[in-house]
Amino acid sequence: MNPDDEEEWKAMKKNWQRTSVAEILMTQQLRWGLRLRMLGSWIYLGFEMLSFLLVTVLGVIQLAMGQAGAGSLFIALALVCFGASLWARRSTLRGASSSLPELVDLSLRRARRGVRMAWANYFMTAASAACVLVLYLSDIGDAGAAYHDDARVGVAMILFALFAVGVGVYHAYARRRVRRFLQMREQLNPRGGE
Amino acid sequence: MSQRPGFELLVAEHQAMVARICASYERDRDLCRDLSQEVWFAVWRALPAFRAEASLKTFVARIAQFRAISHATQHARRPAGETLSPDLVDQEPQPDHLAIASAERGSLLAAVQRLPLPYRQPVVLMLEDFSPAEIAALLGLSANVVGVRLNRARGLLRALMEAS
């Protein structure tokens, strides 16, 4: 950098650093908003831990009642959810120490994973609904079994539909994120010229 | 309140930088404050990952840049105001020389806001006193590319400020 350039930058830096938008932005409103979000984050974590604990306790109760299958299933579910939560939190932290393009790539990968998860959920919902319908329409088992009961099957179908709508909303969100991060990567690395 | 020790101090120390980075990407005052809050929340969440490989200032600036660019991309379809929001830069009272200085600051911020994204990023960091080497590491670019972008950006800034 030649001395003239340096002088020009120096003058601009001086001017820039006196540009104080801080007083306007650092209002009590901002501080309280931040505190509320932090509190919300801890409450969310608390609920998450409480639900893991609840499912584990349910599993232990089932095991104590001699229901080994259901008990193990509950405990396995709690462990899987706990692991997934830890994994999600860990990947958030891992992203924080990367450079900007790496952060964008990481976010892009996460968004793409979200799209894949949405597709997997559509598939699982459709497969589950198909299983319920096949059981309902077939002669398998006792005619009085839950899967032959009109009301229960109806409720199950409504729940599947609601879940699919929820997945649809998440899918749209994940696709929008993928588009945004692709656009961001494109803007950060314009082709040619350098 | 369950906050990491020193977080309030970190906010107090670097809020001016975060506010300026946010203002470089968002002209609307309320959205700028929301963005600033978003940045600090992200810093708070990422703080356990801080390994002191770089300074805390670099750590905060990286997160601020990422959030700000993400915000700008998200709101890219919103029609951009041609002029700087008048209440974004602090207005100083009466004396003429202060008013001129305030206007200069406003025109620098307005010029920075109009720079294309690849130029705006290194310029904002340069104005925040990061060295070209630090900027290169932070943006994942080579020192040469940073040099070229800064050089072109300086010319653009000068032209934009003269035009305003």
CSV table of C-alpha atoms in Angstrom, one decimal:
chain,number,residue,atom,x,y,z
A,1,MET,CA,0.0,0.0,0.0
A,2,ASN,CA,1.6,3.3,-1.0
A,3,PRO,CA,1.7,6.3,1.5
A,4,ASP,CA,-1.1,8.2,-0.2
A,5,ASP,CA,-3.4,5.3,-0.1
A,6,GLU,CA,-2.5,4.8,3.6
A,7,GLU,CA,-3.3,8.4,4.3
A,8,GLU,CA,-6.7,8.1,2.6
A,9,TRP,CA,-7.5,5.0,4.5
A,10,LYS,CA,-6.4,6.6,7.7
A,11,ALA,CA,-8.7,9.6,7.2
A,12,MET,CA,-11.6,7.3,6.3
A,13,LYS,CA,-11.0,5.0,9.3
A,14,LYS,CA,-11.0,8.0,11.6
A,15,ASN,CA,-14.2,9.3,10.0
A,16,TRP,CA,-15.8,5.8,10.1
A,17,GLN,CA,-15.0,5.0,13.7
A,18,ARG,CA,-16.6,8.3,14.8
A,19,THR,CA,-19.7,7.2,13.0
A,20,SER,CA,-21.6,6.3,16.1
A,21,VAL,CA,-24.8,4.4,15.5
A,22,ALA,CA,-24.1,2.6,18.8
A,23,GLU,CA,-26.1,5.0,20.9
A,24,ILE,CA,-29.1,4.5,18.8
A,25,LEU,CA,-28.8,0.7,18.5
A,26,MET,CA,-27.7,0.0,22.0
A,27,THR,CA,-30.9,1.0,23.6
A,28,GLN,CA,-32.5,-0.7,26.6
A,29,GLN,CA,-34.8,-2.3,24.1
A,30,LEU,CA,-31.9,-4.1,22.5
A,31,ARG,CA,-30.5,-5.2,25.8
A,32,TRP,CA,-33.8,-6.5,27.0
A,33,GLY,CA,-34.5,-8.2,23.7
A,34,LEU,CA,-31.2,-9.9,23.9
A,35,ARG,CA,-31.8,-11.0,27.5
A,36,LEU,CA,-35.2,-12.4,26.6
A,37,ARG,CA,-33.7,-14.4,23.8
A,38,MET,CA,-31.0,-15.8,26.1
A,39,LEU,CA,-33.6,-16.7,28.6
A,40,GLY,CA,-35.8,-18.3,25.9
A,41,SER,CA,-32.8,-20.3,24.8
A,42,TRP,CA,-32.2,-21.7,28.4
A,43,ILE,CA,-35.9,-22.4,28.8
A,44,TYR,CA,-35.9,-24.3,25.5
A,45,LEU,CA,-32.9,-26.3,26.6
A,46,GLY,CA,-34.6,-27.0,29.9
A,47,PHE,CA,-37.7,-28.3,28.2
A,48,GLU,CA,-35.6,-30.4,25.9
A,49,MET,CA,-33.7,-32.0,28.9
A,50,LEU,CA,-37.0,-32.5,30.8
A,51,SER,CA,-38.5,-34.4,27.9
A,52,PHE,CA,-35.5,-36.6,27.6
A,53,LEU,CA,-35.7,-37.3,31.3
A,54,LEU,CA,-39.5,-38.0,31.1
A,55,VAL,CA,-39.0,-40.5,28.2
A,56,THR,CA,-36.2,-42.2,30.1
A,57,VAL,CA,-38.3,-42.4,33.3
A,58,LEU,CA,-41.2,-43.9,31.2
A,59,GLY,CA,-38.7,-46.4,29.8
A,60,VAL,CA,-37.5,-47.3,33.3
A,61,ILE,CA,-41.1,-47.7,34.5
A,62,GLN,CA,-41.9,-50.0,31.6
A,63,LEU,CA,-38.8,-52.1,32.3
A,64,ALA,CA,-39.8,-52.3,36.0
A,65,MET,CA,-43.3,-53.5,34.9
A,66,GLY,CA,-41.6,-56.3,32.9
A,67,GLN,CA,-42.2,-54.6,29.5
A,68,ALA,CA,-38.7,-55.1,28.3
A,69,GLY,CA,-39.5,-54.2,24.6
A,70,ALA,CA,-41.4,-51.0,25.3
A,71,GLY,CA,-38.9,-50.0,28.1
A,72,SER,CA,-35.9,-50.4,25.8
A,73,LEU,CA,-37.6,-48.6,23.0
A,74,PHE,CA,-38.3,-45.6,25.2
A,75,ILE,CA,-34.8,-45.5,26.6
A,76,ALA,CA,-33.3,-45.9,23.0
A,77,LEU,CA,-35.6,-43.0,21.8
A,78,ALA,CA,-34.4,-40.7,24.7
A,79,LEU,CA,-30.8,-41.5,23.9
A,80,VAL,CA,-31.2,-40.9,20.1
A,81,CYS,CA,-33.0,-37.6,20.8
A,82,PHE,CA,-30.4,-36.5,23.3
A,83,GLY,CA,-27.6,-37.5,20.9
A,84,ALA,CA,-29.3,-35.5,18.0
A,85,SER,CA,-29.6,-32.5,20.3
A,86,LEU,CA,-25.9,-32.6,21.2
A,87,TRP,CA,-24.9,-33.1,17.6
A,88,ALA,CA,-27.0,-30.1,16.5
A,89,ARG,CA,-25.5,-27.9,19.2
A,90,ARG,CA,-22.0,-29.1,18.5
A,91,SER,CA,-22.3,-28.3,14.8
A,92,THR,CA,-23.5,-24.8,15.6
A,93,LEU,CA,-20.3,-24.3,17.7
A,94,ARG,CA,-18.0,-25.9,15.1
A,95,GLY,CA,-19.2,-23.3,12.6
A,96,ALA,CA,-18.2,-20.4,14.7
A,97,SER,CA,-14.5,-20.8,14.3
A,98,SER,CA,-14.4,-21.1,10.5
A,99,SER,CA,-13.7,-18.3,7.9
A,100,LEU,CA,-16.7,-16.6,6.3
A,101,PRO,CA,-16.9,-18.8,3.1
A,102,GLU,CA,-16.6,-21.9,5.3
A,103,LEU,CA,-19.4,-20.6,7.5
A,104,VAL,CA,-21.5,-20.1,4.3
A,105,ASP,CA,-20.7,-23.6,3.1
A,106,LEU,CA,-21.5,-25.1,6.5
A,107,SER,CA,-24.8,-23.3,6.5
A,108,LEU,CA,-25.5,-24.5,3.0
A,109,ARG,CA,-24.8,-28.1,4.0
A,110,ARG,CA,-27.1,-27.8,7.0
A,111,ALA,CA,-29.8,-26.3,4.8
A,112,ARG,CA,-29.4,-29.1,2.3
A,113,ARG,CA,-29.6,-31.6,5.1
A,114,GLY,CA,-32.8,-30.0,6.1
A,115,VAL,CA,-34.3,-30.5,2.6
A,116,ARG,CA,-33.2,-34.2,2.7
A,117,MET,CA,-34.7,-34.6,6.2
A,118,ALA,CA,-38.0,-33.2,4.9
A,119,TRP,CA,-38.0,-35.7,2.0
A,120,ALA,CA,-37.2,-38.5,4.4
A,121,ASN,CA,-40.1,-37.4,6.6
A,122,TYR,CA,-42.5,-37.3,3.6
A,123,PHE,CA,-41.5,-40.8,2.8
A,124,MET,CA,-41.8,-42.1,6.4
A,125,THR,CA,-45.2,-40.4,6.8
A,126,ALA,CA,-46.5,-41.9,3.5
A,127,ALA,CA,-45.1,-45.3,4.4
A,128,SER,CA,-46.7,-45.2,7.9
A,129,ALA,CA,-50.1,-44.0,6.5
A,130,ALA,CA,-49.9,-46.8,3.9
A,131,CYS,CA,-49.1,-49.4,6.7
A,132,VAL,CA,-52.1,-48.2,8.8
A,133,LEU,CA,-54.4,-48.3,5.7
A,134,VAL,CA,-53.2,-51.8,4.7
A,135,LEU,CA,-53.9,-53.1,8.2
A,136,TYR,CA,-57.2,-51.3,8.3
A,137,LEU,CA,-58.4,-52.7,4.9
A,138,SER,CA,-57.0,-56.3,5.4
A,139,ASP,CA,-58.3,-59.1,7.5
A,140,ILE,CA,-55.2,-59.3,9.6
A,141,GLY,CA,-55.6,-60.0,13.4
A,142,ASP,CA,-58.7,-59.6,15.5
A,143,ALA,CA,-61.6,-57.6,14.0
A,144,GLY,CA,-61.8,-55.6,17.2
A,145,ALA,CA,-58.1,-54.5,17.1
A,146,ALA,CA,-57.2,-50.8,17.2
A,147,TYR,CA,-56.1,-50.8,13.5
A,148,HIS,CA,-59.6,-51.9,12.4
A,149,ASP,CA,-61.3,-49.2,14.4
A,150,ASP,CA,-62.7,-46.5,12.0
A,151,ALA,CA,-62.4,-43.6,14.5
A,152,ARG,CA,-58.8,-44.4,15.5
A,153,VAL,CA,-57.7,-44.9,11.9
A,154,GLY,CA,-59.4,-41.6,11.0
A,155,VAL,CA,-57.6,-39.8,13.8
A,156,ALA,CA,-54.3,-41.4,12.7
A,157,MET,CA,-54.9,-40.2,9.1
A,158,ILE,CA,-55.6,-36.6,10.3
A,159,LEU,CA,-52.4,-36.7,12.4
A,160,PHE,CA,-50.4,-37.9,9.5
A,161,ALA,CA,-51.9,-35.1,7.3
A,162,LEU,CA,-51.1,-32.5,9.9
A,163,PHE,CA,-47.6,-33.8,10.3
A,164,ALA,CA,-47.1,-33.7,6.5
A,165,VAL,CA,-48.3,-30.1,6.4
A,166,GLY,CA,-45.8,-29.3,9.2
A,167,VAL,CA,-43.0,-31.0,7.2
A,168,GLY,CA,-44.2,-29.1,4.1
A,169,VAL,CA,-43.7,-25.8,6.0
A,170,TYR,CA,-40.2,-26.9,7.2
A,171,HIS,CA,-39.4,-28.1,3.6
A,172,ALA,CA,-40.3,-24.6,2.2
A,173,TYR,CA,-38.1,-23.0,4.9
A,174,ALA,CA,-35.2,-25.3,4.2
A,175,ARG,CA,-35.4,-24.7,0.5
A,176,ARG,CA,-35.5,-21.0,1.0
A,177,ARG,CA,-32.4,-21.3,3.1
A,178,VAL,CA,-30.6,-23.3,0.5
A,179,ARG,CA,-31.4,-20.6,-2.1
A,180,ARG,CA,-30.3,-17.9,0.2
A,181,PHE,CA,-26.9,-19.5,1.0
A,182,LEU,CA,-26.3,-20.3,-2.7
A,183,GLN,CA,-27.0,-16.7,-3.5
A,184,MET,CA,-24.7,-15.6,-0.7
A,185,ARG,CA,-21.9,-17.8,-1.9
A,186,GLU,CA,-22.3,-16.5,-5.4
A,187,GLN,CA,-22.2,-12.9,-4.1
A,188,LEU,CA,-19.1,-13.5,-1.9
A,189,ASN,CA,-17.2,-15.1,-4.8
A,190,PRO,CA,-18.1,-13.3,-8.0
A,191,ARG,CA,-16.4,-14.9,-11.0
A,192,GLY,CA,-13.5,-13.3,-12.7
A,193,GLY,CA,-11.8,-9.9,-12.3
A,194,GLU,CA,-9.2,-10.7,-9.7
B,1,MET,CA,-30.0,-14.3,34.4
B,2,SER,CA,-27.8,-17.1,33.1
B,3,GLN,CA,-25.2,-15.2,31.1
B,4,ARG,CA,-21.6,-16.1,30.3
B,5,PRO,CA,-19.3,-14.1,32.6
B,6,GLY,CA,-18.0,-11.1,30.7
B,7,PHE,CA,-20.6,-11.2,28.0
B,8,GLU,CA,-22.1,-7.8,28.9
B,9,LEU,CA,-18.5,-6.5,28.9
B,10,LEU,CA,-18.0,-7.9,25.4
B,11,VAL,CA,-21.2,-6.3,24.2
B,12,ALA,CA,-20.2,-3.0,25.7
B,13,GLU,CA,-16.7,-3.2,24.2
B,14,HIS,CA,-17.7,-4.2,20.6
B,15,GLN,CA,-21.2,-2.9,20.2
B,16,ALA,CA,-20.0,0.1,18.3
B,17,MET,CA,-18.3,-2.1,15.7
B,18,VAL,CA,-21.2,-4.5,15.5
B,19,ALA,CA,-23.6,-1.5,15.0
B,20,ARG,CA,-21.4,-0.1,12.2
B,21,ILE,CA,-21.2,-3.5,10.5
B,22,CYS,CA,-24.9,-3.9,10.7
B,23,ALA,CA,-25.5,-0.4,9.5
B,24,SER,CA,-23.3,-1.1,6.4
B,25,TYR,CA,-25.8,-3.8,5.4
B,26,GLU,CA,-29.1,-2.5,6.6
B,27,ARG,CA,-30.4,1.0,6.2
B,28,ASP,CA,-33.6,0.7,8.2
B,29,ARG,CA,-33.0,1.7,11.9
B,30,ASP,CA,-35.4,-0.9,13.4
B,31,LEU,CA,-34.1,-3.7,11.2
B,32,CYS,CA,-30.6,-2.7,12.0
B,33,ARG,CA,-31.3,-3.0,15.7
B,34,ASP,CA,-32.9,-6.4,15.2
B,35,LEU,CA,-29.8,-7.5,13.2
B,36,SER,CA,-27.5,-6.2,15.9
B,37,GLN,CA,-29.5,-8.3,18.4
B,38,GLU,CA,-29.3,-11.3,16.1
B,39,VAL,CA,-25.5,-10.9,15.9
B,40,TRP,CA,-25.1,-10.7,19.7
B,41,PHE,CA,-27.3,-13.7,20.2
B,42,ALA,CA,-25.2,-15.7,17.7
B,43,VAL,CA,-22.0,-14.5,19.5
B,44,TRP,CA,-23.5,-15.6,22.8
B,45,ARG,CA,-24.3,-19.0,21.4
B,46,ALA,CA,-20.9,-19.4,19.7
B,47,LEU,CA,-18.8,-18.1,22.6
B,48,PRO,CA,-18.1,-21.6,24.1
B,49,ALA,CA,-16.3,-22.4,20.7
B,50,PHE,CA,-14.0,-19.4,21.1
B,51,ARG,CA,-10.4,-20.9,21.2
B,52,ALA,CA,-8.4,-17.7,21.3
B,53,GLU,CA,-6.8,-18.6,17.9
B,54,ALA,CA,-7.9,-15.1,16.9
B,55,SER,CA,-8.9,-12.1,19.0
B,56,LEU,CA,-12.4,-11.7,20.4
B,57,LYS,CA,-12.8,-8.7,18.1
B,58,THR,CA,-12.1,-10.9,15.1
B,59,PHE,CA,-14.5,-13.6,16.4
B,60,VAL,CA,-17.3,-11.0,16.9
B,61,ALA,CA,-16.6,-9.4,13.5
B,62,ARG,CA,-16.7,-12.7,11.7
B,63,ILE,CA,-20.1,-13.5,13.2
B,64,ALA,CA,-21.4,-10.0,12.6
B,65,GLN,CA,-20.3,-10.1,8.9
B,66,PHE,CA,-21.9,-13.5,8.4
B,67,ARG,CA,-25.2,-12.5,10.0
B,68,ALA,CA,-25.2,-9.2,8.2
B,69,ILE,CA,-24.6,-10.7,4.7
B,70,SER,CA,-27.1,-13.4,5.4
B,71,HIS,CA,-29.6,-10.7,6.4
B,72,ALA,CA,-28.8,-8.6,3.3
B,73,THR,CA,-29.3,-11.7,1.0
B,74,GLN,CA,-32.5,-12.5,2.8
B,75,HIS,CA,-33.9,-9.0,2.3
B,76,ALA,CA,-32.4,-8.6,-1.2
B,77,ARG,CA,-35.9,-8.5,-2.8
B,78,ARG,CA,-37.0,-5.7,-0.6
B,79,PRO,CA,-36.8,-2.3,-2.5
B,80,ALA,CA,-33.6,-0.6,-1.2
B,81,GLY,CA,-33.9,3.0,-0.2
B,82,GLU,CA,-31.8,5.3,-2.3
B,83,THR,CA,-30.8,7.5,0.6
B,84,LEU,CA,-29.4,6.7,4.0
B,85,SER,CA,-32.0,6.6,6.7
B,86,PRO,CA,-31.5,10.0,8.3
B,87,ASP,CA,-31.8,8.7,11.9
B,88,LEU,CA,-29.1,6.0,11.5
B,89,VAL,CA,-26.1,8.3,12.0
B,90,ASP,CA,-26.1,10.2,15.2
B,91,GLN,CA,-26.9,13.9,14.6
B,92,GLU,CA,-24.8,16.3,16.5
B,93,PRO,CA,-26.1,19.7,17.6
B,94,GLN,CA,-25.6,23.2,16.3
B,95,PRO,CA,-22.0,24.2,15.6
B,96,ASP,CA,-21.3,24.2,11.9
B,97,HIS,CA,-18.1,22.2,11.9
B,98,LEU,CA,-19.7,19.4,13.9
B,99,ALA,CA,-22.6,19.4,11.4
B,100,ILE,CA,-20.2,19.1,8.5
B,101,ALA,CA,-18.3,16.3,10.3
B,102,SER,CA,-21.6,14.5,10.9
B,103,ALA,CA,-22.6,14.9,7.2
B,104,GLU,CA,-19.2,13.5,6.1
B,105,ARG,CA,-19.7,10.5,8.3
B,106,GLY,CA,-23.2,10.0,6.9
B,107,SER,CA,-21.9,10.2,3.4
B,108,LEU,CA,-19.1,7.6,4.1
B,109,LEU,CA,-21.7,5.2,5.6
B,110,ALA,CA,-24.0,5.8,2.7
B,111,ALA,CA,-21.1,5.2,0.2
B,112,VAL,CA,-20.2,2.0,2.0
B,113,GLN,CA,-23.8,0.8,1.9
B,114,ARG,CA,-23.8,1.2,-1.9
B,115,LEU,CA,-20.6,-0.8,-2.5
B,116,PRO,CA,-21.1,-4.2,-4.1
B,117,LEU,CA,-20.9,-7.0,-1.5
B,118,PRO,CA,-17.4,-8.3,-2.4
B,119,TYR,CA,-16.0,-4.8,-1.9
B,120,ARG,CA,-18.1,-3.9,1.0
B,121,GLN,CA,-16.8,-6.8,3.2
B,122,PRO,CA,-13.1,-6.0,3.1
B,123,VAL,CA,-13.8,-2.2,3.3
B,124,VAL,CA,-15.9,-2.5,6.4
B,125,LEU,CA,-13.2,-4.6,8.1
B,126,MET,CA,-10.5,-2.3,6.9
B,127,LEU,CA,-12.4,0.7,8.4
B,128,GLU,CA,-12.7,-1.3,11.6
B,129,ASP,CA,-8.9,-1.4,11.8
B,130,PHE,CA,-8.3,-5.0,10.7
B,131,SER,CA,-5.0,-5.5,8.8
B,132,PRO,CA,-5.2,-6.8,5.2
B,133,ALA,CA,-3.8,-10.2,6.4
B,134,GLU,CA,-6.5,-10.4,9.1
B,135,ILE,CA,-9.1,-9.5,6.5
B,136,ALA,CA,-7.8,-12.2,4.1
B,137,ALA,CA,-8.0,-14.9,6.9
B,138,LEU,CA,-11.4,-13.7,8.0
B,139,LEU,CA,-12.9,-13.7,4.5
B,140,GLY,CA,-11.0,-16.9,3.4
B,141,LEU,CA,-9.4,-14.9,0.5
B,142,SER,CA,-5.8,-14.5,-0.6
B,143,ALA,CA,-3.9,-11.4,0.5
B,144,ASN,CA,-3.7,-10.4,-3.2
B,145,VAL,CA,-7.4,-10.6,-3.8
B,146,VAL,CA,-8.0,-8.5,-0.6
B,147,GLY,CA,-5.5,-6.0,-1.9
B,148,VAL,CA,-7.2,-5.8,-5.3
B,149,ARG,CA,-10.6,-5.4,-3.8
B,150,LEU,CA,-9.6,-2.8,-1.3
B,151,ASN,CA,-7.9,-0.8,-4.1
B,152,ARG,CA,-11.0,-0.9,-6.3
B,153,ALA,CA,-13.3,-0.2,-3.4
B,154,ARG,CA,-11.3,2.9,-2.4
B,155,GLY,CA,-11.8,4.3,-5.9
B,156,LEU,CA,-15.5,3.5,-5.8
B,157,LEU,CA,-15.9,5.0,-2.3
B,158,ARG,CA,-14.2,8.2,-3.4
B,159,ALA,CA,-16.5,8.4,-6.5
B,160,LEU,CA,-19.6,7.7,-4.5
B,161,MET,CA,-18.7,10.3,-1.8
B,162,GLU,CA,-17.9,12.9,-4.4
B,163,ALA,CA,-21.2,12.2,-6.2
B,164,SER,CA,-23.2,12.7,-3.0
